[in-house]
XYZ file of C-alpha atoms in Angstrom:
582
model
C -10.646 23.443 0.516
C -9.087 24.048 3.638
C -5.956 21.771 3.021
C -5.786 24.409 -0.795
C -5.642 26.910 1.655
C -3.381 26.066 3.392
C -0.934 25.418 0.452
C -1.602 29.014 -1.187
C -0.586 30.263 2.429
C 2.487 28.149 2.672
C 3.770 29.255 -0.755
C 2.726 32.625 0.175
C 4.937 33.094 3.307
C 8.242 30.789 1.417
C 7.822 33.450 -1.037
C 7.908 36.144 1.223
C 11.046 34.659 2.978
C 12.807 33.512 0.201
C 12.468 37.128 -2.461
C 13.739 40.650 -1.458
C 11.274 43.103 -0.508
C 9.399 45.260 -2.372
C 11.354 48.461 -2.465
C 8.388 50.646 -2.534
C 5.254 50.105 -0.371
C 3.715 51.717 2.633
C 5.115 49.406 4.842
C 8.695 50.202 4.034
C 9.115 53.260 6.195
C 7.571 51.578 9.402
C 9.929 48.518 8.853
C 13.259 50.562 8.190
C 12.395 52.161 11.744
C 12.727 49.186 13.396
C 16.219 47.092 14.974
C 18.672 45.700 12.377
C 17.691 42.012 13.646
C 14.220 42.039 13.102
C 13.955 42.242 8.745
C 16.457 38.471 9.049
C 14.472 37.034 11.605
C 11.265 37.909 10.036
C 12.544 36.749 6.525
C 13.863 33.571 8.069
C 10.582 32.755 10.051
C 8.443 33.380 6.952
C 10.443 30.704 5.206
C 9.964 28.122 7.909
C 6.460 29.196 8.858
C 6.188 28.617 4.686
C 7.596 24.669 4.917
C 5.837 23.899 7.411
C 2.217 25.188 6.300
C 2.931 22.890 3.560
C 3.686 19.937 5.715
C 0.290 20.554 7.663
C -1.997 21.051 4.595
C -2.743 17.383 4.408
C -3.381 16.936 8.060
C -5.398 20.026 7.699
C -7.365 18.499 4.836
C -8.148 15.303 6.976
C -9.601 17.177 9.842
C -6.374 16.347 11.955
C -6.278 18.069 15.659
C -2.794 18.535 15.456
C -2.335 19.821 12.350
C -5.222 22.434 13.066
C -3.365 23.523 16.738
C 0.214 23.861 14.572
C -1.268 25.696 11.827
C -3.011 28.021 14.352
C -0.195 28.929 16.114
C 1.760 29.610 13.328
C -0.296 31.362 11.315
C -0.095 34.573 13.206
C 3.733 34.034 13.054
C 3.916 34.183 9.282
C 1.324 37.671 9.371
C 4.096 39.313 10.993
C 6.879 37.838 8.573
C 4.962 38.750 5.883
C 4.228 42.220 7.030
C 7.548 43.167 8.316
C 9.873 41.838 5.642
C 8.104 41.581 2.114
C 5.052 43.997 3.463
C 2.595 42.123 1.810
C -0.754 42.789 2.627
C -2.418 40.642 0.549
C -0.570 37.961 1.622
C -1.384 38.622 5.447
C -4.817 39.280 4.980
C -5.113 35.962 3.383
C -3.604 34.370 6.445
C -5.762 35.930 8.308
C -8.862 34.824 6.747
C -7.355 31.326 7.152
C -6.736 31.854 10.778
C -10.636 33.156 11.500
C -11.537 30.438 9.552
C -10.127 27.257 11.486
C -10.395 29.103 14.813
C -14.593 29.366 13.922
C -14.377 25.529 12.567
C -12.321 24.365 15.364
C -14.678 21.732 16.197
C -14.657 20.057 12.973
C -10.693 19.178 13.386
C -11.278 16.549 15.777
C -9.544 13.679 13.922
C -7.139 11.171 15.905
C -3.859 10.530 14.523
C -2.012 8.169 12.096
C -0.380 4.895 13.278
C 3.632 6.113 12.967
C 7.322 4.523 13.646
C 10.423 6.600 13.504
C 11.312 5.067 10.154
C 9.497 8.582 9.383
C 12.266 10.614 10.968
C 14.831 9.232 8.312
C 12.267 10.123 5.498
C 12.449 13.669 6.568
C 15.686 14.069 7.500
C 16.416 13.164 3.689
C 13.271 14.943 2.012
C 13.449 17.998 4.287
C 17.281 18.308 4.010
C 16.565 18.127 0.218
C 14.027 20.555 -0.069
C 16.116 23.061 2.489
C 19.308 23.274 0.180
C 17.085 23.510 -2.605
C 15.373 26.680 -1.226
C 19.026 28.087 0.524
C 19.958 27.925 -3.407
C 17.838 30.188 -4.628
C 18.146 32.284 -1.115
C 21.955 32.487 -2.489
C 20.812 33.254 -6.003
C 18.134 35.983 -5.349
C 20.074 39.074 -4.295
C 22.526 39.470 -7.282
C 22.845 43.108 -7.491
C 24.107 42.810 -4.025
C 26.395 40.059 -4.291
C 30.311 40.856 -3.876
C 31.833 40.074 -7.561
C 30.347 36.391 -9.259
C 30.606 33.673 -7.055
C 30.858 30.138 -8.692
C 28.053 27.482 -8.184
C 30.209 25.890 -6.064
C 30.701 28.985 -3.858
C 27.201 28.766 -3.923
C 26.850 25.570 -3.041
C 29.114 25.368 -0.006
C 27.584 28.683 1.325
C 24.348 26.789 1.383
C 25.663 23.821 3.265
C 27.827 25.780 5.618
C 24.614 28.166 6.366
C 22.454 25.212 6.547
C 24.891 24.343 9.635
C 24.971 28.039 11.210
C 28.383 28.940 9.914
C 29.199 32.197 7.350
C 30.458 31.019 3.657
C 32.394 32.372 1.041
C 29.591 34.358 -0.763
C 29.473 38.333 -0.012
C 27.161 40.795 0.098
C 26.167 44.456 0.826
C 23.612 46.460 2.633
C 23.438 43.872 5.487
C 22.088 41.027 3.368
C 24.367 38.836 4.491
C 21.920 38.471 8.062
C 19.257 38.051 5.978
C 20.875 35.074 4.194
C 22.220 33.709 6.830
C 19.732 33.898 9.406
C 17.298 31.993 6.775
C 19.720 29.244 6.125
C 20.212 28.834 9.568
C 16.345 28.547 10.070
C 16.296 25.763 7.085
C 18.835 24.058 8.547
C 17.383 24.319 12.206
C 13.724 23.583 11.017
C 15.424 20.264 9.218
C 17.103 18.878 12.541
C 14.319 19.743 14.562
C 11.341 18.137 12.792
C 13.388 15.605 12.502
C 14.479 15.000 16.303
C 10.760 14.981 16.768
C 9.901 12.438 14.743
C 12.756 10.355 16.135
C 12.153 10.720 19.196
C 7.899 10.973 19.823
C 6.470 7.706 21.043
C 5.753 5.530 18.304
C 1.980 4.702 17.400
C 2.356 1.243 15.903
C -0.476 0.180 12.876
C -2.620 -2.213 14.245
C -2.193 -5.706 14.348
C -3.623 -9.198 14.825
C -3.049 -10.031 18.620
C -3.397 -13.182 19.532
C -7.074 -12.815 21.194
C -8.320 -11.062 18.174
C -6.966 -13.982 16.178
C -8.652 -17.148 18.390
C -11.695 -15.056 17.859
C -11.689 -14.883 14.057
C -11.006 -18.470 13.984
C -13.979 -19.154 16.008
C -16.043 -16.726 13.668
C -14.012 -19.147 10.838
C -15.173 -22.149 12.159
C -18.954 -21.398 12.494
C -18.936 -19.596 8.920
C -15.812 -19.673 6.963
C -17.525 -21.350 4.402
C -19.099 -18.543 3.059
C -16.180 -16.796 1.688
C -13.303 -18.209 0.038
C -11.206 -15.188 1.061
C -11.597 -15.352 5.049
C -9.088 -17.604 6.113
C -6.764 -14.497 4.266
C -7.877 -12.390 7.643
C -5.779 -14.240 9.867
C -2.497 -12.283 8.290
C -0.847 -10.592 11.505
C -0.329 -7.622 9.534
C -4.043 -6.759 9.417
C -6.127 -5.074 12.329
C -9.619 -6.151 13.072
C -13.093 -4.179 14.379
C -15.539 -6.369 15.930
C -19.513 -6.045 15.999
C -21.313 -4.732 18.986
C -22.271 -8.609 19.465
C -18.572 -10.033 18.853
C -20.547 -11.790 15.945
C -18.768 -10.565 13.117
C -15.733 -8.377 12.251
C -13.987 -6.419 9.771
C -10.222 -7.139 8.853
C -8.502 -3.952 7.661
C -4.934 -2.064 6.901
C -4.066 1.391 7.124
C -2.032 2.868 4.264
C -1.301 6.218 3.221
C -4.581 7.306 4.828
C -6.363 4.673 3.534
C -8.678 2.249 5.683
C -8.352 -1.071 3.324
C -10.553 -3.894 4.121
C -10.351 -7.227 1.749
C -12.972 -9.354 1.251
C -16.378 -9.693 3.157
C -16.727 -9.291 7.082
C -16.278 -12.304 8.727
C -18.805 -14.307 10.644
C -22.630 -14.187 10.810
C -24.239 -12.157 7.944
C -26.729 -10.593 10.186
C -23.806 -9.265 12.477
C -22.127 -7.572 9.741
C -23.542 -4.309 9.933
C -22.723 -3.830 13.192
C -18.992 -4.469 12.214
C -19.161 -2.812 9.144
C -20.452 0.218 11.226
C -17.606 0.398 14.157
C -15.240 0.118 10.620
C -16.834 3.647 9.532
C -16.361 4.855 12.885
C -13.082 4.089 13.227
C -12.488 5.671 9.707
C -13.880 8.920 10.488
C -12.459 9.012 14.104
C -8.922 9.058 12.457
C -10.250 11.059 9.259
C -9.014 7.597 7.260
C -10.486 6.825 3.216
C -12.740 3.905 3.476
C -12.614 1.251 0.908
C -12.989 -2.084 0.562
C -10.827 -4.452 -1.746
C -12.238 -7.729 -3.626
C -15.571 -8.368 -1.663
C -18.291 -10.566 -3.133
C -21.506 -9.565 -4.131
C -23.357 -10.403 -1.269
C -20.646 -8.173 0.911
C -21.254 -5.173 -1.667
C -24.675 -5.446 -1.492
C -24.691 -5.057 2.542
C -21.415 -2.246 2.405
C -23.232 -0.085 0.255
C -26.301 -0.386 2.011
C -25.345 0.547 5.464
C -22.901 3.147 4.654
C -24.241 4.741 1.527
C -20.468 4.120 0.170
C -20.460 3.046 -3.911
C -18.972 -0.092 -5.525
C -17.340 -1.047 -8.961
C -16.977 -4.374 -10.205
C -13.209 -5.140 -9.808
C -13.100 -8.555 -11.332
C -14.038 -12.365 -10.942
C -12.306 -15.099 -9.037
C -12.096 -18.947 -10.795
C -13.822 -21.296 -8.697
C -13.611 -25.119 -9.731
C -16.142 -27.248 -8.399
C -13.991 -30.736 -7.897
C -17.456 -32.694 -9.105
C -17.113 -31.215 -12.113
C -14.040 -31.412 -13.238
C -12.400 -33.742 -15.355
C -9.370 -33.997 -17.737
C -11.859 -35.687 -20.773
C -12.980 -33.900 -23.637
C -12.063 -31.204 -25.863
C -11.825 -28.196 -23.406
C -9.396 -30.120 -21.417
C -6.794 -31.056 -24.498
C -4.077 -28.776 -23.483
C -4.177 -29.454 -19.801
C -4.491 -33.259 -20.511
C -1.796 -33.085 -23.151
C 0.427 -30.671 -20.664
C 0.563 -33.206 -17.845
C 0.811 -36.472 -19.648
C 3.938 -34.903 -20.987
C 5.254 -33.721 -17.798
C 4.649 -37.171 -15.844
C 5.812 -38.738 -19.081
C 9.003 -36.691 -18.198
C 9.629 -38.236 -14.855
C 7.647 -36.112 -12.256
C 5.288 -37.324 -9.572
C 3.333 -34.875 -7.380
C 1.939 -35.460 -3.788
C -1.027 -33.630 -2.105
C -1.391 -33.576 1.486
C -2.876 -31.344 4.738
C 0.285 -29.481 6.089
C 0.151 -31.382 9.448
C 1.370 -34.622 7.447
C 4.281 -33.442 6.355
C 7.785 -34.571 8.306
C 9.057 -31.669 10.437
C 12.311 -32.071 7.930
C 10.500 -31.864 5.036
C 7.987 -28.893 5.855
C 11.279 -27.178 6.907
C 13.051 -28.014 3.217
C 9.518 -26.762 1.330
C 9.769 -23.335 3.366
C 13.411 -22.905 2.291
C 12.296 -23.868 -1.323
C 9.196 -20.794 -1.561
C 11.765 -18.347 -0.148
C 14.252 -19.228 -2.380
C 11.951 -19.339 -5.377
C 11.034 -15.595 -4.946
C 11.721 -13.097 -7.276
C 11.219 -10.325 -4.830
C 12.955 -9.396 -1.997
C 9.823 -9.245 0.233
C 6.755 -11.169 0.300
C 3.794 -9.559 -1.783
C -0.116 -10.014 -1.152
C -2.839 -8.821 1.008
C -6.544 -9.649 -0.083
C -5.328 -13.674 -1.436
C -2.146 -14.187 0.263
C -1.078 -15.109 4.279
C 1.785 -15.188 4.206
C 3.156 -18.026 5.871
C 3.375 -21.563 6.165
C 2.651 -22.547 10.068
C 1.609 -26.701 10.527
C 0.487 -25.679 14.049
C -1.964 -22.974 13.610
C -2.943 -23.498 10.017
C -2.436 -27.665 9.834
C -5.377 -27.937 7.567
C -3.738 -25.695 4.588
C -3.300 -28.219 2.016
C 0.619 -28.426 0.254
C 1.064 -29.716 -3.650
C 4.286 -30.798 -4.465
C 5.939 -32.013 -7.775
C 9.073 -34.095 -7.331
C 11.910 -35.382 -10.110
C 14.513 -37.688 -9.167
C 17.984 -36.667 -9.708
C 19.331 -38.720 -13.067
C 21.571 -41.775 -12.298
C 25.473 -39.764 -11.193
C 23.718 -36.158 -10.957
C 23.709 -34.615 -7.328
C 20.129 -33.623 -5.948
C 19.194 -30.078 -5.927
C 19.440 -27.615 -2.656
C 16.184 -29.063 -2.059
C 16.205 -32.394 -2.846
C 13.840 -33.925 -5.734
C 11.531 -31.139 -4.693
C 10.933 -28.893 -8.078
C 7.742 -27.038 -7.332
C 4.807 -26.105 -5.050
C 1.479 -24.831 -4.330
C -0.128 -24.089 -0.714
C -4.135 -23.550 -0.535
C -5.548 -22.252 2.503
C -8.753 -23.663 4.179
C -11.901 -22.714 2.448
C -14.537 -23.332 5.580
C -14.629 -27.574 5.940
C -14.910 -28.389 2.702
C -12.677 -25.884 0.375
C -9.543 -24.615 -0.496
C -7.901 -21.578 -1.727
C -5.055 -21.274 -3.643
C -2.304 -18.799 -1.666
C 0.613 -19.549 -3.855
C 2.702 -21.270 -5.998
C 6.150 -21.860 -6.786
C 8.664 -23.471 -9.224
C 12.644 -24.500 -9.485
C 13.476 -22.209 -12.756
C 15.117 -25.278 -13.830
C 11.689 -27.189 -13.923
C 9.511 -27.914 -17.042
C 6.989 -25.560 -17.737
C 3.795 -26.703 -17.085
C 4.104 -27.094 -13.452
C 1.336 -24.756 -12.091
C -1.005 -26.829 -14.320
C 0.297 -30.010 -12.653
C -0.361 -29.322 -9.663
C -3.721 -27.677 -9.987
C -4.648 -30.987 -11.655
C -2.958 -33.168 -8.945
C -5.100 -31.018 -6.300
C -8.049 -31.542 -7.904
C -7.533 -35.088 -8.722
C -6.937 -35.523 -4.585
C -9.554 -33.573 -3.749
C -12.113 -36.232 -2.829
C -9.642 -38.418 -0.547
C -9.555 -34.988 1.322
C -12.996 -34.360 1.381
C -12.522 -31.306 -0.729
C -15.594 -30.036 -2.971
C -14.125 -26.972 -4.304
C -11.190 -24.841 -4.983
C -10.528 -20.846 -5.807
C -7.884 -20.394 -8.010
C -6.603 -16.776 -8.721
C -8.501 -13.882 -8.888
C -8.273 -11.861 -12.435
C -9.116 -8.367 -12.547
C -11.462 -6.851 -15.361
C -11.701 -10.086 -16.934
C -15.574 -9.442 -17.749
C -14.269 -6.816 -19.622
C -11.331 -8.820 -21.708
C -14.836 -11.593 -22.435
C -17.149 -8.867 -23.690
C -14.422 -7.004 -25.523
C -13.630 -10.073 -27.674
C -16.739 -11.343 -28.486
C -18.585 -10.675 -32.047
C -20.583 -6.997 -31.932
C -18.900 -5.448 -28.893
C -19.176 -1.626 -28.915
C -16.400 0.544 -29.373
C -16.021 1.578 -25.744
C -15.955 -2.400 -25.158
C -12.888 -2.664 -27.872
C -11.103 0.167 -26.476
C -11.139 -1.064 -22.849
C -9.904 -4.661 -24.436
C -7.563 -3.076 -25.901
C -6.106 -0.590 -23.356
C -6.115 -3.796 -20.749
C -3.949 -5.851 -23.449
C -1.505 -3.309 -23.426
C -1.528 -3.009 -19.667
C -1.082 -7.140 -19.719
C 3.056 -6.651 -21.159
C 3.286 -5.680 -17.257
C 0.896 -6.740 -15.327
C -0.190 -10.570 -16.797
C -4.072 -9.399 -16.761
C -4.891 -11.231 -20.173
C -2.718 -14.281 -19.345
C -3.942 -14.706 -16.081
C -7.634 -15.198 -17.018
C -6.924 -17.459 -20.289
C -4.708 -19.741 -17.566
C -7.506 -19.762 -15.188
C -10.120 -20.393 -18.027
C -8.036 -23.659 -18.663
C -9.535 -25.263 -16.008
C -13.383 -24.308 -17.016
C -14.245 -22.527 -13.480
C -17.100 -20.663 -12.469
C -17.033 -16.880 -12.098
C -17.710 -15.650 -8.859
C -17.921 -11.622 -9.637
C -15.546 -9.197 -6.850
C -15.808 -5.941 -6.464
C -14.272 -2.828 -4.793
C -16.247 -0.472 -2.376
C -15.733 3.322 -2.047
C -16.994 6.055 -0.703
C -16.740 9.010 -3.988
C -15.220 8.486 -7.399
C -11.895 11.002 -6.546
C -11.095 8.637 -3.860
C -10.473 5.905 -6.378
C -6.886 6.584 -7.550
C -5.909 7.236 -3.764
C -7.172 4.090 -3.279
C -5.467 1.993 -5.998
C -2.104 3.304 -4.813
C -2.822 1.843 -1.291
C -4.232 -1.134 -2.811
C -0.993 -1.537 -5.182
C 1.238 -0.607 -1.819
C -0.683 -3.356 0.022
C -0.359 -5.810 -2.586
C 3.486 -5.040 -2.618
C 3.914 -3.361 -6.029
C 4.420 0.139 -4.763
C 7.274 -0.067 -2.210
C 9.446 2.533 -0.396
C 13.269 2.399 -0.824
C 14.596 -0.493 1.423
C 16.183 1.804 3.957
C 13.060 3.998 4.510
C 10.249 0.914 4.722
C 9.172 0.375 8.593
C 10.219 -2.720 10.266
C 7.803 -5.338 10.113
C 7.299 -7.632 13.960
C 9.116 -10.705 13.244
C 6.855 -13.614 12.628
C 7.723 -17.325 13.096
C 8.454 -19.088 9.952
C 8.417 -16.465 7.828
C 7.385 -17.611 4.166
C 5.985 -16.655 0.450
C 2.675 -15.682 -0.503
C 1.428 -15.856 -4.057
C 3.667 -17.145 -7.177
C 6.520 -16.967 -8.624
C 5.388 -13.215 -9.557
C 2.822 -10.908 -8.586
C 1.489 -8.524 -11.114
C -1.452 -6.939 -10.423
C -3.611 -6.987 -6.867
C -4.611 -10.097 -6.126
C -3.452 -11.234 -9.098
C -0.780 -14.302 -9.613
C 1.335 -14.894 -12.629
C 1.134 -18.294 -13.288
C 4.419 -18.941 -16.119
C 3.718 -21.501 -17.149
């Protein structure tokens, strides 16, 4: 309500700034009485007093100190703008009641602020700068019956970029409008440098990451229970932050975007510490006035969010789980796999599956190259099933799949050798694995992700592996019940809208690949605290995942990391989904 308010105000005072006066009103003869200067200034500060309402509202609606301390002092600013120059009383008065009422509430704006880099400063340099010759245009425009003769747009234009700068341009006017105009494009053009100098230059508050002490102590937490989820090795990405419980028992791994506080997965370590974590998460949430959520927890972790924080969840989707026991390439279900990889080792290819500690220095080094190169994004992608990295000291047990074809007899070997595709599963506690990503040569035969999946499975035992998570498909109970004899209508519709969604985002195709391999279901679900947080929260899902990104020049630098390497597959389509192209 407050941050509404503070948006009706905003518009309220750019209005006042930017549109002549009123020519009739009981203020006029008090503000006719007074110096020449004063009407410019006070059109000029109700325009910037205007922007910068508008900047605050969202701080204001998150409770932020800051943004309640600017807004108070500026409020009584814009009053006298408004009051002077347009003499609008209804717009002060509304100010006003705005003032009382964050100077009565001031206690409840007590919220800490947002991590921040200067990357921010560039943003609004460009945005701001934008939105100021957009404004100094229709400044320009809005006094025609006291412009000298009919001045081009391009008189226009430059007259808005010199008086952006402080300098007179080739537009006239009469009855001392010129001050007016120029004093408020000088004030655009002053309020543009100066928020920007202050984002460039106030110390930078850096988003949390993994340090190295929070990181030996989730791998002790790891080591003691990482068997319970498939997704907790997927903590240990050093982009993440981390809360620990009261008893250093358990913790919550989290990232901040656009205001939201994203966990992934379930809190790590002993289930009986987990509220404790799960409550210094909440507390860090409201302390910065942050959305919680959580993304792709299991039931159990759903069950225990909701209950100690009252927060809601949705079912989000199921992750494949293949129990190595189990599985085998016989029988009908299996045809198309069987008939898949006969054909493709019929073809000449041989796959290898070892821990990443065995490989050769050399090698390791030419099967990094190979994921980066196989990319088709610029950056790397994933948060909630992805690390992010391939590192044979601090994550030797990760297990690496590799399908090889020897160059033909006179043909030259490939940038990387016989090496034609890849797939790197994390640990899964001592006795599982979970897939991170996988990667092919273009040039390969299609069926490699099948390959390799097989090849893993079929070296499981030797590795004293009892089970592997494959990828995680959203909404596929959904896609099941939709297509099944008697569904409802709602049930078709759904199918039908998530079909359409699948030309983009591979939602259909990713759970008929992962059915292939006759998995068990293990259900996942998102956590949130009301149902108008939701969108809010799939855009910082989607920007965590990778598939919402800023332009290049405006994304913060990321710390550099050693050995830098892929995440997923050879292309991401939905959170926590993988393509799999075959």
């Amino acid at each position: 309500m407050v941050g509404t308010a503070g948006v009706v105000v905003g518009l309220l005072n750019l209005a006042a700034g930017v549109f002549p006066r009123f020519r009739h009103s009981r203020m006029h003869a008090l503000a006719e009485v007074l110096p020449g200067a004063v009407s410019p200034l006070a059109a000029a500060a109700s325009i910037v007093v205007g922007i910068l309402l508008l900047l605050l509202a969202h701080g204001l609606k998150r409770r932020k100190r800051r943004a309640w301390g600017a807004a108070v002092a500026l409020l009584p600013v814009g009053i006298a703008a408004q009051l002077v120059y347009r003499h609008s009383v209804f717009g002060a008065v509304l100010s006003l009641a705005l003032l009382g009422f964050l100077v009565w509430h001031r206690k409840e704006f007590a919220a800490l602020p947002d991590p921040r880099s200067r990357w921010k400063a560039l943003a609004n340099l460009i945005v701001l700068g934008g939105v100021s010759f957009g404004i100094g245009m229709v400044i320009v425009s809005s006094h025609p019956d006291k412009t000298v003769g009919s001045p081009s747009f391009w008189d226009r234009t430059q007259h808005v970029l010199w008086g952006l700068f402080g300098f007179e341009g080739p537009v006239r006017y009469t009855h001392d409008i010129d001050y007016t105009v120029g004093y408020s494009l000088g004030a655009l053009g002053l309020l543009t440098v100066a928020t920007t100098a202050y984002l460039a230059f106030r110390p930078e508050h850096p988003a949390a990451r993994l340090t190295e002490d929070d990181e030996e102590r989730l791998r002790e937490l790891l080591a003691k229970h990482g068997a319970r989820d498939s997704l907790g090795y997927f903590a240990l990405r050093r982009d993440k932050g981390a809360v620990f419980s009261p008893t250093g028992k358990a913790a919550v791994c989290y990232r901040v975007i656009s205001g939201v506080m994203l966990a992934s997965g379930d809190p790590i370590g002993d289930v009986e510490a987990w509220p404790g974590a799960i409550e210094r998460f909440m507390e860090e949430a409201r302390a910065h006035s942050w959305t919680p959520a959580v993304h792709g927890c299991s039931e159990t972790g759903g069950q225990v969010w909701t209950r100690e924080t009252g927060m809601d969840a949705l079912e989000l989707g199921d992750e494949a789980i293949v129990d190595v026991a189990d599985f085998t390439l016989s029988g009908r279900a299996m045809r198309n796999v069987r008939q898949m990889v006969k054909r493709i080792e019929r073809n000449g290819y041989t796959t290898q599956v070892r821990r990443v500690r065995d490989l050769e220095p050399e090698e390791l080094e030419r099967v990094q190259k190979a994921a980066d190169a196989w990319r088709d994004t610029d950056d790397e992608r994933g948060f909630s099933m992805a690390l992010g990295r391939i590192d044979a000291v601090k994550d030797s047990d990760a297990v690496i799949a590799t399908a090889h074809l020897a160059p033909a007899e006179g043909e030259e070997p490939g940038p990387f050798g016989d090496l034609k595709a890849l797939q790197y599963f994390v640990p899964w506690g001592p006795n599982g694995i979970s897939l991170e990503r996988m990667r092919r040569d273009r040039s390969a035969d299609p069926g490699m992700n099948e390959l390799l999946i097989v090849a893993a499975l079929q070296a499981a035992p030797d590795l004293k592996i009892e089970q592997l998570s494959l990828n995680f498909a959203v909404f596929r109970s959904a896609l099941e019940r939709g297509e099944k004899l008697g569904a409802g209508p709602v049930t078709r519709i759904t199918r039908g809208t998530l079909l359409f969604l699948s030309r983009w985002y591979q939602i259909e195709s990713l759970y008929k690949f992962n059915d292939k391999f006759r998995p068990r279901w293990e259900p996942r679900f998102v956590v949130f605290r009301n149902t108008r947080d939701i969108p809010r929260i799939g855009l910082a899902t989607m920007q965590a995942e990778g598939y919402l990104e800023l332009p290049r020049v405006l994304r913060r630098k990321k710390a550099a990391e050693p050995r830098p390497c892929a995440h997923t597959t050879e292309r991401v389509k939905a959170p926590g989904v993988v393509e799999t192209a075959a």
